[in-house]
XYZ file of C-alpha atoms in Angstrom:
723
model
C 112.042 57.445 61.994
C 109.656 56.983 59.089
C 108.841 60.550 58.153
C 107.065 62.360 55.360
C 107.957 65.804 56.697
C 110.220 66.497 53.696
C 107.588 65.438 51.149
C 105.274 67.995 49.605
C 101.599 67.986 50.494
C 99.057 67.706 47.668
C 95.313 67.591 47.232
C 94.262 63.948 47.504
C 91.732 62.515 45.065
C 89.011 60.315 46.527
C 85.764 58.537 45.691
C 82.724 58.176 47.933
C 82.219 54.430 48.407
C 79.658 54.206 51.197
C 77.150 56.388 53.030
C 74.560 55.986 55.760
C 71.725 57.761 53.941
C 70.952 60.803 51.834
C 68.032 63.040 51.029
C 66.766 62.675 47.470
C 67.985 66.064 46.241
C 71.314 66.051 48.108
C 73.406 62.987 47.103
C 76.903 62.363 48.521
C 78.735 63.180 45.274
C 77.810 66.855 45.742
C 80.733 67.225 48.151
C 83.172 66.868 45.236
C 82.403 70.436 44.142
C 82.905 73.633 46.133
C 79.881 75.760 45.222
C 79.365 78.111 48.147
C 76.568 79.968 46.398
C 74.501 76.885 45.538
C 72.292 75.760 48.414
C 71.630 72.414 46.714
C 75.328 71.550 46.326
C 75.657 69.406 49.444
C 75.226 65.959 50.896
C 72.367 65.858 53.369
C 71.546 62.827 55.473
C 68.021 61.493 55.381
C 67.985 61.332 59.178
C 69.867 62.590 62.202
C 69.693 59.220 63.936
C 73.184 57.821 64.505
C 75.209 56.556 62.889
C 75.249 58.899 59.898
C 78.464 58.874 57.872
C 80.323 59.145 54.588
C 83.247 56.849 53.717
C 85.808 58.213 51.251
C 88.291 55.952 49.463
C 91.548 57.572 48.414
C 92.897 56.951 44.946
C 95.911 55.345 46.630
C 97.224 55.097 50.208
C 98.453 58.414 51.576
C 99.556 60.204 54.703
C 96.449 62.330 55.210
C 97.457 65.603 56.849
C 94.348 67.794 56.736
C 90.688 67.976 55.852
C 88.947 71.138 54.643
C 85.194 71.683 54.844
C 83.670 74.169 52.424
C 80.412 75.868 53.423
C 77.346 77.590 52.073
C 77.647 81.362 51.675
C 75.318 81.917 54.646
C 74.855 80.297 58.050
C 72.851 77.079 57.879
C 71.084 74.984 60.516
C 72.390 71.739 58.965
C 76.071 72.670 59.315
C 78.058 70.268 61.489
C 78.414 71.568 65.028
C 80.205 68.368 66.040
C 81.790 65.562 64.053
C 84.437 62.851 64.141
C 86.909 61.700 61.490
C 88.254 58.145 61.288
C 90.914 56.694 59.014
C 92.608 53.422 58.146
C 93.813 51.081 55.430
C 90.482 49.242 55.335
C 86.846 50.064 55.982
C 86.685 47.651 58.899
C 89.714 48.875 60.836
C 89.885 52.619 61.393
C 91.120 54.777 64.251
C 89.908 58.203 65.313
C 91.841 61.000 63.632
C 89.889 64.035 64.853
C 86.960 65.157 66.990
C 85.906 68.739 66.401
C 83.180 71.014 65.038
C 82.500 73.727 62.490
C 81.572 77.330 63.118
C 78.167 78.219 61.764
C 79.408 80.723 59.196
C 80.454 80.879 55.523
C 84.216 80.586 55.993
C 85.853 77.253 54.978
C 87.701 75.511 57.794
C 90.777 73.299 57.681
C 91.642 70.779 60.385
C 94.883 68.919 60.930
C 94.365 65.164 61.191
C 96.229 62.765 63.398
C 98.718 60.903 61.218
C 101.385 59.693 63.644
C 101.773 56.753 66.022
C 104.884 56.619 68.203
C 106.316 59.572 66.237
C 105.939 57.671 62.935
C 103.537 58.561 60.152
C 100.912 55.984 59.187
C 98.989 55.740 55.884
C 95.238 55.695 55.241
C 93.206 54.467 52.286
C 89.789 55.196 53.785
C 88.442 58.286 55.567
C 85.141 58.162 57.441
C 83.269 61.368 58.342
C 80.751 60.918 61.162
C 78.478 63.905 61.968
C 77.187 63.837 65.551
C 75.363 67.171 65.927
C 73.985 69.873 63.631
C 73.737 73.541 64.557
C 69.957 73.375 64.357
C 68.330 71.082 66.944
C 66.817 67.941 65.367
C 68.019 68.904 61.876
C 69.668 66.478 59.471
C 73.377 66.825 58.703
C 74.799 68.589 55.647
C 78.312 68.622 54.218
C 78.928 71.039 51.349
C 82.467 70.281 50.230
C 85.379 68.146 51.433
C 89.012 68.429 50.415
C 91.811 66.199 51.716
C 95.493 67.067 51.608
C 98.530 64.966 52.322
C 101.476 63.025 50.959
C 100.825 60.310 48.390
C 104.089 59.819 46.506
C 104.741 56.098 46.689
C 108.331 56.197 47.952
C 107.350 58.188 51.036
C 104.135 56.263 51.652
C 105.826 52.886 51.120
C 108.337 53.597 53.891
C 105.534 54.553 56.266
C 103.410 51.577 55.243
C 106.253 49.132 55.844
C 106.805 50.598 59.285
C 103.065 50.477 60.003
C 102.779 46.788 59.066
C 105.785 46.018 61.288
C 104.239 48.070 64.081
C 100.917 46.197 63.856
C 102.711 42.838 63.902
C 104.761 43.854 66.926
C 101.717 45.181 68.791
C 99.782 41.965 68.062
C 102.595 39.930 69.565
C 102.799 42.213 72.599
C 99.038 41.811 73.148
C 99.542 38.029 73.095
C 102.401 38.299 75.582
C 100.244 40.414 77.885
C 97.372 37.930 77.617
C 99.612 34.910 78.310
C 101.141 36.543 81.396
C 97.762 37.642 82.778
C 96.427 34.082 82.351
C 99.627 32.496 83.698
C 100.382 30.685 80.448
C 104.052 31.109 81.234
C 105.380 28.423 78.879
C 103.569 30.038 75.947
C 104.793 33.464 77.112
C 108.440 32.353 77.241
C 108.238 30.509 73.915
C 106.694 33.472 72.061
C 109.156 35.954 73.514
C 112.107 33.686 72.707
C 110.912 33.126 69.139
C 110.093 36.755 68.286
C 112.633 38.526 70.531
C 109.927 41.139 71.166
C 109.742 42.505 74.696
C 106.441 43.270 76.383
C 107.644 46.291 78.348
C 110.636 48.110 79.794
C 112.849 45.933 82.049
C 111.965 48.121 85.048
C 108.296 47.151 84.708
C 109.147 43.486 84.134
C 111.051 43.592 87.413
C 108.085 45.318 89.076
C 105.786 42.533 87.839
C 108.194 39.888 89.103
C 108.496 41.446 92.566
C 104.822 42.258 92.964
C 102.737 39.711 91.071
C 104.992 36.665 91.029
C 106.755 36.927 94.385
C 104.572 39.264 96.434
C 107.608 41.162 97.763
C 105.778 44.347 98.646
C 108.704 46.089 100.388
C 110.954 45.592 97.358
C 108.099 46.822 95.185
C 107.916 50.070 97.180
C 111.657 50.582 96.804
C 111.475 50.098 93.041
C 108.610 52.589 92.722
C 110.501 55.120 94.883
C 113.569 54.795 92.668
C 111.446 55.237 89.545
C 110.017 58.435 91.007
C 113.493 59.769 91.826
C 114.628 59.065 88.263
C 111.780 61.163 86.846
C 109.709 58.326 85.417
C 106.501 59.866 86.828
C 107.133 63.303 85.307
C 105.197 62.604 82.094
C 102.118 61.452 84.005
C 102.207 64.530 86.248
C 102.535 66.849 83.225
C 99.354 65.354 81.751
C 97.211 66.019 84.812
C 94.758 68.904 84.891
C 95.766 72.084 86.633
C 94.035 73.172 89.811
C 93.839 76.992 90.092
C 94.763 78.498 93.457
C 93.777 82.151 93.941
C 95.254 84.250 96.735
C 94.181 87.763 97.648
C 97.452 89.630 98.069
C 95.912 92.583 99.874
C 92.452 92.966 101.362
C 89.769 94.646 99.296
C 89.719 98.341 100.191
C 86.463 99.485 101.743
C 87.463 103.126 101.978
C 90.103 105.516 100.778
C 92.198 104.840 103.858
C 95.480 103.290 102.854
C 95.313 104.320 99.222
C 98.454 106.418 99.739
C 100.605 103.282 99.772
C 98.884 101.303 97.038
C 97.142 102.005 93.725
C 93.525 103.017 93.951
C 90.482 101.659 92.160
C 90.735 101.656 88.371
C 90.092 99.924 85.085
C 91.688 100.297 81.668
C 95.143 100.466 83.277
C 98.260 98.629 82.141
C 100.668 96.282 83.903
C 103.920 94.545 82.977
C 106.355 92.416 84.955
C 110.142 92.213 85.176
C 110.768 88.482 85.695
C 114.366 89.142 86.783
C 113.646 91.549 89.625
C 110.100 90.284 90.372
C 108.689 93.799 90.087
C 105.271 94.541 88.587
C 104.747 97.982 87.046
C 101.274 99.563 86.846
C 100.469 102.737 84.958
C 97.363 104.856 84.409
C 93.771 103.786 84.017
C 90.309 105.223 84.662
C 88.950 105.505 88.208
C 85.334 106.001 87.127
C 85.645 109.788 86.916
C 89.122 110.649 85.630
C 92.011 109.239 83.652
C 95.060 108.552 85.838
C 98.763 109.274 85.309
C 100.329 107.518 88.299
C 103.100 104.908 87.981
C 103.495 102.165 90.587
C 105.905 99.310 91.271
C 105.048 96.207 93.281
C 107.943 94.155 94.639
C 106.706 90.571 94.878
C 109.184 89.204 97.479
C 108.578 92.059 99.943
C 104.892 92.486 99.030
C 105.322 96.256 98.932
C 103.892 98.872 96.575
C 105.987 101.926 95.717
C 104.605 104.987 93.970
C 107.229 105.959 91.391
C 105.238 108.956 90.197
C 101.936 110.590 91.135
C 101.781 112.357 87.782
C 104.065 111.162 85.012
C 103.169 114.133 82.785
C 104.774 116.501 85.311
C 107.992 114.457 85.016
C 108.220 114.526 81.228
C 106.168 111.398 80.741
C 102.779 110.536 79.245
C 99.628 112.344 80.232
C 96.791 110.680 82.123
C 95.268 107.891 80.036
C 93.417 104.604 79.860
C 93.015 101.824 77.272
C 96.674 102.297 76.324
C 99.226 99.479 76.067
C 102.536 98.908 77.765
C 105.360 96.375 77.400
C 108.685 95.848 79.144
C 112.169 94.876 77.997
C 113.471 93.203 81.138
C 116.963 92.833 79.681
C 117.482 96.562 79.080
C 115.054 97.702 81.818
C 112.867 99.806 79.554
C 109.077 100.230 79.501
C 107.236 101.401 76.368
C 103.699 102.799 76.270
C 101.508 103.634 73.282
C 97.927 104.741 72.607
C 95.032 105.958 74.733
C 91.284 106.518 74.718
C 89.817 109.976 74.297
C 86.251 110.937 75.031
C 84.340 112.184 71.980
C 84.367 115.746 73.349
C 88.186 115.694 73.397
C 88.718 114.490 69.829
C 89.798 117.742 68.275
C 92.382 117.342 65.507
C 95.216 118.756 67.633
C 94.585 116.077 70.284
C 94.630 113.122 67.907
C 98.360 112.492 68.067
C 99.631 109.060 69.053
C 102.478 109.875 71.420
C 105.029 107.162 72.169
C 107.066 107.066 75.400
C 109.869 105.022 76.913
C 110.564 104.814 80.656
C 114.099 103.912 81.709
C 113.824 102.016 84.978
C 117.440 102.527 86.034
C 117.409 106.308 85.755
C 113.662 106.647 86.482
C 113.296 108.966 83.472
C 110.757 109.227 80.681
C 111.698 109.850 77.047
C 109.230 111.037 74.414
C 110.230 108.936 71.397
C 107.806 110.677 69.063
C 104.845 113.019 69.439
C 102.826 111.171 66.807
C 103.655 107.717 65.485
C 101.096 108.266 62.726
C 103.379 110.894 61.184
C 106.387 108.518 61.054
C 104.765 105.495 59.355
C 103.424 104.103 62.612
C 99.855 103.646 63.840
C 97.482 106.558 64.237
C 96.006 107.290 67.655
C 94.466 103.987 68.782
C 93.006 102.342 71.851
C 92.222 98.754 72.844
C 95.058 97.508 70.650
C 97.680 94.913 71.574
C 101.434 95.405 71.843
C 104.204 92.838 72.465
C 107.983 92.945 72.398
C 110.599 90.677 70.844
C 113.413 91.317 73.305
C 116.039 89.360 71.357
C 115.566 91.178 68.039
C 114.544 94.483 69.656
C 111.241 94.724 67.796
C 107.790 95.677 69.048
C 104.599 94.533 67.348
C 101.336 96.471 67.522
C 98.112 95.034 66.148
C 94.524 96.174 65.991
C 92.822 98.801 68.060
C 90.285 101.369 67.021
C 91.554 104.504 65.329
C 90.259 107.672 66.961
C 88.999 110.335 64.565
C 87.927 113.905 65.024
C 84.233 114.718 65.147
C 84.416 116.465 61.776
C 84.168 114.831 58.354
C 86.090 111.570 58.492
C 85.878 108.067 57.134
C 84.432 106.683 60.322
C 81.532 109.170 60.414
C 80.797 108.845 56.705
C 80.669 105.066 56.806
C 79.098 104.841 60.262
C 81.640 102.102 60.936
C 84.689 102.248 63.209
C 88.117 102.163 61.579
C 90.658 99.647 62.849
C 94.433 99.725 62.781
C 96.548 97.048 61.089
C 99.751 95.231 62.099
C 102.909 97.298 62.685
C 106.348 96.650 63.988
C 108.763 99.100 65.578
C 112.534 98.530 65.468
C 113.838 99.969 68.723
C 117.555 100.583 67.867
C 116.727 102.578 64.705
C 113.426 104.009 65.990
C 111.619 103.095 62.769
C 108.038 101.974 62.152
C 106.895 99.601 59.416
C 103.359 98.568 58.556
C 103.333 94.811 57.986
C 99.643 94.398 57.112
C 96.584 96.577 56.762
C 93.178 95.571 58.043
C 92.322 92.801 55.581
C 90.495 89.517 55.118
C 93.552 87.431 56.047
C 94.159 89.362 59.261
C 91.042 91.169 60.390
C 91.796 94.012 62.786
C 89.785 94.291 65.974
C 89.621 95.516 69.582
C 89.466 93.556 72.825
C 91.588 90.751 71.389
C 94.655 88.957 72.672
C 98.095 88.888 71.062
C 101.039 86.947 72.481
C 104.621 86.568 71.258
C 106.429 83.245 71.517
C 110.156 84.080 71.696
C 111.288 80.559 70.749
C 108.851 79.793 67.928
C 108.977 83.449 66.866
C 105.285 83.739 66.136
C 102.387 85.922 67.246
C 99.250 84.216 68.540
C 96.183 86.375 67.826
C 92.674 85.422 68.879
C 89.182 86.654 69.829
C 88.150 90.310 69.906
C 85.395 92.432 68.407
C 84.640 94.349 65.215
C 81.663 96.662 65.643
C 78.896 94.285 66.736
C 80.679 91.158 65.545
C 82.450 89.046 68.165
C 85.318 87.012 66.740
C 86.522 83.589 67.856
C 89.247 82.926 65.310
C 92.748 81.834 66.303
C 95.680 82.874 64.110
C 99.456 82.460 64.019
C 101.606 85.156 62.409
C 105.248 84.263 61.784
C 107.267 87.418 62.470
C 110.215 86.247 60.327
C 108.343 85.040 57.218
C 105.067 86.986 57.443
C 103.026 83.810 56.923
C 99.606 83.441 58.557
C 98.159 80.122 59.717
C 94.672 79.522 61.035
C 94.566 77.219 64.046
C 91.710 74.763 63.808
C 91.762 73.499 67.351
C 89.693 70.562 68.563
C 87.933 72.671 71.189
C 87.365 76.381 70.653
C 85.843 77.282 73.974
C 89.065 78.849 75.227
C 88.726 81.797 72.850
C 84.954 82.029 72.910
C 83.476 85.164 71.447
C 81.939 88.011 73.385
C 83.773 87.719 76.671
C 86.615 89.839 77.981
C 89.666 87.595 78.058
C 93.156 88.190 79.358
C 95.852 85.916 77.988
C 99.444 85.024 78.855
C 102.021 82.673 77.345
C 104.522 80.299 78.900
C 107.339 79.693 76.355
C 108.839 76.905 78.464
C 105.655 74.870 78.881
C 104.329 75.899 75.443
C 101.016 76.911 76.948
C 98.632 79.821 76.472
C 96.551 80.778 79.514
C 93.237 82.602 79.140
C 91.164 84.118 81.942
C 87.633 84.740 80.651
C 85.222 86.907 82.593
C 82.645 89.619 82.087
C 81.421 90.815 78.713
C 81.576 94.531 78.007
C 78.218 94.119 76.276
C 75.534 94.630 78.948
C 73.151 92.329 77.064
C 75.577 89.408 77.461
C 76.084 89.550 81.220
C 73.307 87.202 82.295
C 75.519 84.131 82.003
C 78.693 85.635 83.395
C 81.147 83.073 84.716
C 84.772 83.228 85.692
C 86.659 80.597 83.736
C 90.297 79.770 83.095
C 91.502 77.930 80.005
C 94.837 76.448 79.004
C 95.816 75.917 75.381
C 98.488 73.262 74.858
C 100.432 74.505 71.837
C 102.081 71.144 71.143
C 98.837 69.180 71.326
C 96.683 71.924 69.754
C 94.101 71.473 72.471
C 92.118 73.678 74.869
C 91.196 72.515 78.347
C 89.054 74.281 80.909
C 90.689 74.013 84.301
C 88.252 76.220 86.169
C 84.720 77.512 85.730
C 82.610 79.116 88.407
C 78.910 78.625 87.714
C 77.774 80.903 90.523
C 76.078 84.226 89.902
C 74.529 86.812 92.194
C 75.821 89.649 94.324
C 75.451 87.795 97.625
C 77.733 84.984 96.474
C 80.475 87.297 95.229
C 80.318 89.465 98.351
C 80.901 86.359 100.441
C 83.709 85.168 98.144
C 85.500 88.485 97.675
C 88.577 87.290 99.600
C 88.536 83.801 98.046
C 88.458 84.507 94.305
C 88.078 87.576 92.080
C 84.631 88.689 90.978
C 83.986 88.581 87.188
C 85.096 91.813 85.525
C 86.406 93.555 82.438
C 89.022 96.312 81.911
C 91.338 94.490 84.329
C 94.966 93.502 83.824
C 96.740 90.171 84.118
C 100.500 89.564 83.973
C 102.467 86.318 84.225
C 105.830 85.415 85.693
C 106.717 82.411 83.514
C 109.808 81.667 85.579
C 107.932 81.176 88.868
C 104.637 80.218 87.160
C 102.476 82.857 88.893
C 99.797 85.169 87.453
C 98.918 88.557 88.970
C 95.592 90.350 88.473
C 94.679 93.893 89.464
C 91.511 95.992 89.346
C 88.941 96.309 86.593
C 85.271 97.081 86.137
C 82.756 94.725 87.808
C 80.012 95.920 85.450
C 77.478 96.910 88.098
C 74.560 98.700 86.463
C 73.631 100.273 89.815
C 77.175 101.641 90.261
C 78.440 102.407 86.745
C 81.427 104.386 88.003
C 82.619 101.684 90.373
C 86.096 100.280 89.750
C 88.074 97.650 91.660
C 91.420 97.809 93.437
C 91.790 94.162 94.473
C 95.082 92.413 93.785
C 95.377 88.650 93.286
C 97.924 85.970 92.561
C 97.025 82.798 90.705
C 99.044 79.590 90.684
C 98.185 76.665 88.447
C 99.015 73.606 90.487
C 99.410 69.972 89.515
C 99.988 67.051 91.905
C 103.699 66.717 92.610
C 105.714 63.571 92.003
C 105.996 63.176 95.788
C 102.195 63.264 96.021
C 102.053 60.565 93.356
C 104.679 58.490 95.177
C 102.621 58.656 98.379
C 99.579 57.502 96.444
C 101.550 54.560 95.030
C 102.687 53.568 98.521
C 99.112 53.809 99.746
C 97.907 51.518 96.956
C 100.685 48.995 97.543
C 100.041 48.852 101.304
C 96.264 48.728 100.831
C 96.526 45.657 98.611
C 99.069 44.111 100.983
C 96.660 44.636 103.867
C 93.817 42.954 101.993
C 96.056 39.977 101.281
C 97.122 39.760 104.921
C 93.493 39.963 106.064
C 92.753 36.692 104.262
C 95.305 34.736 106.280
C 96.147 36.622 109.490
C 93.523 39.198 110.579
C 95.409 40.077 113.786
C 98.612 40.951 111.963
C 96.556 42.764 109.324
C 94.965 44.994 111.987
C 98.373 46.026 113.317
C 99.567 46.718 109.775
C 96.454 48.808 109.076
C 96.978 50.970 112.154
C 100.689 51.524 111.540
C 102.209 51.066 108.097
C 99.073 51.692 106.038
C 97.888 54.632 108.157
C 101.213 56.398 107.519
C 100.467 56.685 103.801
C 96.872 57.957 104.005
C 96.087 61.540 103.010
C 93.706 62.313 105.868
C 92.777 65.632 104.226
C 91.347 63.707 101.276
C 87.762 62.916 102.305
C 87.348 60.003 99.898
C 90.667 58.412 100.807
C 90.047 58.830 104.532
C 86.629 57.188 104.193
C 88.102 54.307 102.199
C 90.774 53.822 104.856
C 88.178 53.658 107.622
C 86.131 51.097 105.682
C 89.156 48.832 105.221
C 88.837 47.693 108.821
C 85.487 46.074 107.997
C 87.398 43.600 105.824
C 88.594 41.943 109.005
C 85.095 41.308 110.357
C 83.428 39.785 107.320
C 82.120 36.241 107.705
C 84.680 33.781 106.373
C 84.236 30.201 105.334
C 85.931 27.442 107.262
C 88.963 25.805 105.777
C 86.954 22.699 104.919
C 84.497 24.818 102.931
C 87.150 26.517 100.847
C 87.773 25.402 97.309
C 91.452 24.788 98.019
C 94.743 26.600 97.910
C 94.599 27.079 94.136
C 91.613 29.396 94.564
C 93.506 31.448 97.175
C 96.480 31.690 94.853
C 94.329 32.742 91.908
C 92.715 35.471 94.016
C 96.109 36.757 95.096
C 97.450 36.633 91.554
C 94.465 38.544 90.173
C 94.603 41.116 92.975
C 98.322 41.691 92.437
C 97.791 41.938 88.676
C 95.142 44.598 89.245
C 97.576 46.544 91.434
C 100.323 46.180 88.828
C 98.002 47.595 86.156
C 97.223 50.579 88.405
C 100.904 51.336 89.025
C 101.810 50.968 85.348
C 99.480 53.864 84.506
C 101.926 56.269 86.172
C 104.863 55.260 83.944
C 105.565 56.717 80.465
C 103.615 55.051 77.654
C 106.739 53.930 75.808
C 107.736 51.790 78.810
C 104.442 49.998 79.416
C 102.598 46.975 78.115
C 99.813 47.655 75.540
C 96.724 49.380 76.921
C 94.259 47.056 75.167
C 93.410 43.417 75.803
C 93.491 40.537 73.348
C 90.001 39.284 74.218
C 88.490 42.688 73.427
C 89.430 42.210 69.759
C 87.080 39.271 69.362
C 83.860 40.393 67.603
C 80.518 39.466 69.147
C 78.894 38.422 65.876
């Protein structure tokens, strides 16, 4: 593999060689200098009509790894809300490296650029920046500063360039082979393949083409596709399909207090955690609209039963009633830890502002007070709305953010009129010691209402969203727990961690995915556009995707749907069983202004479903038999009708409205007016129609196979310019 991973990344020098336009006072060369305080130090287009662009020529070819955009010290209507980056070895042949956008703020942003094809790095000499939308409607585009980083030492780049030239040559030949086969220039196809010894595709697909397109052996084609499915060749395609969320109400919504003895009551600000080994969910505390709660519950997923482990944990040596605390579980050692709580302003006397820290041993059903006040042993002061995760392997807990509660006397919070936030701490369980890793600082801004997830394999914390005073954050950070390094994720779509909405997040370390359920804002002024939405962040691809968004609003709709999907809310809890791939949601605050004390007690499961390989195999069989039927209808309508009613009907998904309708319309093929034999243009025309139809089917089936096995996606004729 041609790789530059071992080479050091440097700032890449460039010159601006071409531009679409510029305003008289804002020439392109202004982007060479990073002058955040100078409003005139920018390139500004003379128009917002596309295409607007800048083309940068590197001093020498390089593997371009990242691009950084500097900004003006204040928000600006001309900042780029959306843009694209292209790169290549020449101005005329570039590929897309990035599609993204800038936040409208003063903070510079760095984006990773695509620099690999088939797991090999490729070099660029030219970079093209194409603005597509400014933050201000109808405003021209402005770029303040651009910095490129990458690898440009010749030995590394030369290796990648040699591979890239070989790759382009090979792909050109494969495009020719594809074109010759599609046009039935078989002698040219054989001669080129023999001369170059380059294969068009994997032998399995060559055999599929031979059986289907050349011979028309549809039964053998079905067998080959079935075998491919059994051997896992469709797995990659299935993994790339969008999830479909499936909500299930585990228990009916309670309309009265009847039955509350055997299940938790209405609440928000509670905590939940799940033991993935025993499939037991633990729920503790919360606020019922009038009082803090101190009950501890266990829900056994297989039996669908709630068990009350304690009505009042304080009476059993455990924590007092509380809400807005945090809880995490070590499912190897069967221990639950809980830290923090919210106190009403009237309760914030100095003697109450101790951050007690408890551990619950599941096996013995006993609580242990680890310390009365973590703030007195180098840990966090009394906090609420923080985040806490556990590294089970290394026996460390990490606590980040949260608002520090202060007494109503003279304190820093009252004197500054600003809330005080807690930094990043870790707690080593075997030695019972706290260490502060970082204070609230510019590199890692503390907050409340955020998400923090621990990846046990990559050994990093993912921190995103949240709120500081009136500022809603939408940054996305990675903290390496072993090195202490912080990286800012510049993802191509930021909507998954959008600011101002209460999100609940989970992580799947096997799929390398972060799941985010976004719902109601705690800010009453932001509730007009409330929507339930579910986002998935693909860690490997650095990409957000929205798999679900409900655009409906209004009490009547949600009353009707209360057993179908959960109403938007905040102060709820969401846990995830990453072994069985199921989320569980309980309770929360629906934010009803008319019923401010109302809390929820509904309990839901959520599965993210993709089409199975068996579903895909059925679809392939349906396609194969549909095309076979159409071919039969041209020569023997009677036999085709029997085939339609038997073999083809067996493969139809009659629950799929579109597919069922298509199946019903297929019968009309048999009753279309046909020309007499003497009016036909001859057997060659029939053969050409069959060949083209089979080729179309082959192209459809190929889409389900892994990319490395298939013929090139493009077509040779599409490379011919029109001018």
